[in-house]
C-alpha cells in the first residue's frame, strides 16, 4: 500500500505503519443477486490508530486525512 501511495504522489509524512495486517473486505453475490459483505478486521492495522497518532496541528497545505476506507474496484 505504501508503494501505491508513493506512486500516486501522496504525501506520506503522517503515515503510521503497524506490524499488523490490513483489514480485508470481501464482496460476493447472493443467489438473489444482492451483494453480501464480509470483513476480516480482527487485529487490523487500521484499528490500531489512536488519538496519539494524530498530528498536534495540520499544515496549511494539507486538505485531507485518510484513516481507513473500503473501496470496491
Coordinates of C-alpha atoms in Angstrom, one line a residue:
X1 CA 0.0 0.0 0.0
X2 CA 2.8 2.4 0.8
X3 CA 4.3 1.9 -2.6
X4 CA 1.0 2.7 -4.3
X5 CA 0.7 5.9 -2.3
X6 CA 4.1 6.9 -3.3
X7 CA 3.4 6.2 -7.0
X8 CA 0.2 8.3 -6.8
X9 CA 2.2 11.2 -5.3
X10 CA 0.5 11.1 -1.9
X11 CA 2.3 12.9 0.9
X12 CA 3.2 10.2 3.4
X13 CA 4.7 12.3 6.2
X14 CA 1.8 11.4 8.5
X15 CA 1.7 7.7 7.7
X16 CA 1.8 5.5 10.8
X17 CA 2.9 1.9 10.0
X18 CA 1.9 -1.0 12.2
X19 CA 3.2 -4.6 12.1
X20 CA -0.4 -5.7 11.6
X21 CA -2.5 -6.9 8.7
X22 CA -4.7 -4.6 6.5
X23 CA -8.4 -5.2 7.0
X24 CA -9.8 -7.4 4.2
X25 CA -13.2 -6.8 2.7
X26 CA -14.9 -9.5 0.6
X27 CA -18.0 -8.9 -1.5
X28 CA -19.9 -11.8 -3.0
X29 CA -23.2 -12.1 -4.7
X30 CA -26.1 -14.0 -3.1
X31 CA -28.3 -16.3 -5.1
X32 CA -30.9 -13.5 -5.3
X33 CA -28.3 -11.1 -6.8
X34 CA -27.8 -9.0 -3.7
X35 CA -24.3 -8.2 -2.5
X36 CA -23.0 -9.9 0.6
X37 CA -20.2 -8.2 2.6
X38 CA -17.7 -9.9 4.8
X39 CA -15.0 -8.0 6.7
X40 CA -11.9 -9.5 8.4
X41 CA -10.7 -6.8 10.7
X42 CA -9.6 -8.5 13.9
X43 CA -6.3 -7.1 14.9
X44 CA -6.2 -4.9 11.8
X45 CA -3.7 -2.1 11.4
X46 CA -6.5 0.4 10.7
X47 CA -7.9 -0.3 14.2
X48 CA -4.6 0.3 15.8
X49 CA -4.7 4.0 15.1
X50 CA -5.1 6.1 18.3
X51 CA -5.6 9.8 19.0
X52 CA -1.9 9.9 20.0
X53 CA -1.1 9.1 16.4
X54 CA -2.7 12.2 15.1
X55 CA -0.7 15.3 14.5
X56 CA -1.0 18.1 17.0
X57 CA -1.6 20.5 14.2
X58 CA -2.2 20.2 10.4
X59 CA -0.1 22.1 7.9
X60 CA -1.8 24.7 5.8
X61 CA -1.2 22.6 2.6
X62 CA -3.0 19.5 4.0
X63 CA -6.5 19.1 2.7
X64 CA -7.4 15.5 3.7
X65 CA -6.5 12.7 6.1
X66 CA -7.5 9.1 5.3
X67 CA -7.7 6.9 8.4
X68 CA -9.1 3.8 6.7
X69 CA -11.5 3.0 3.9
X70 CA -13.2 0.2 2.0
X71 CA -13.2 0.5 -1.8
X72 CA -14.8 -1.6 -4.5
X73 CA -13.0 -1.8 -7.8

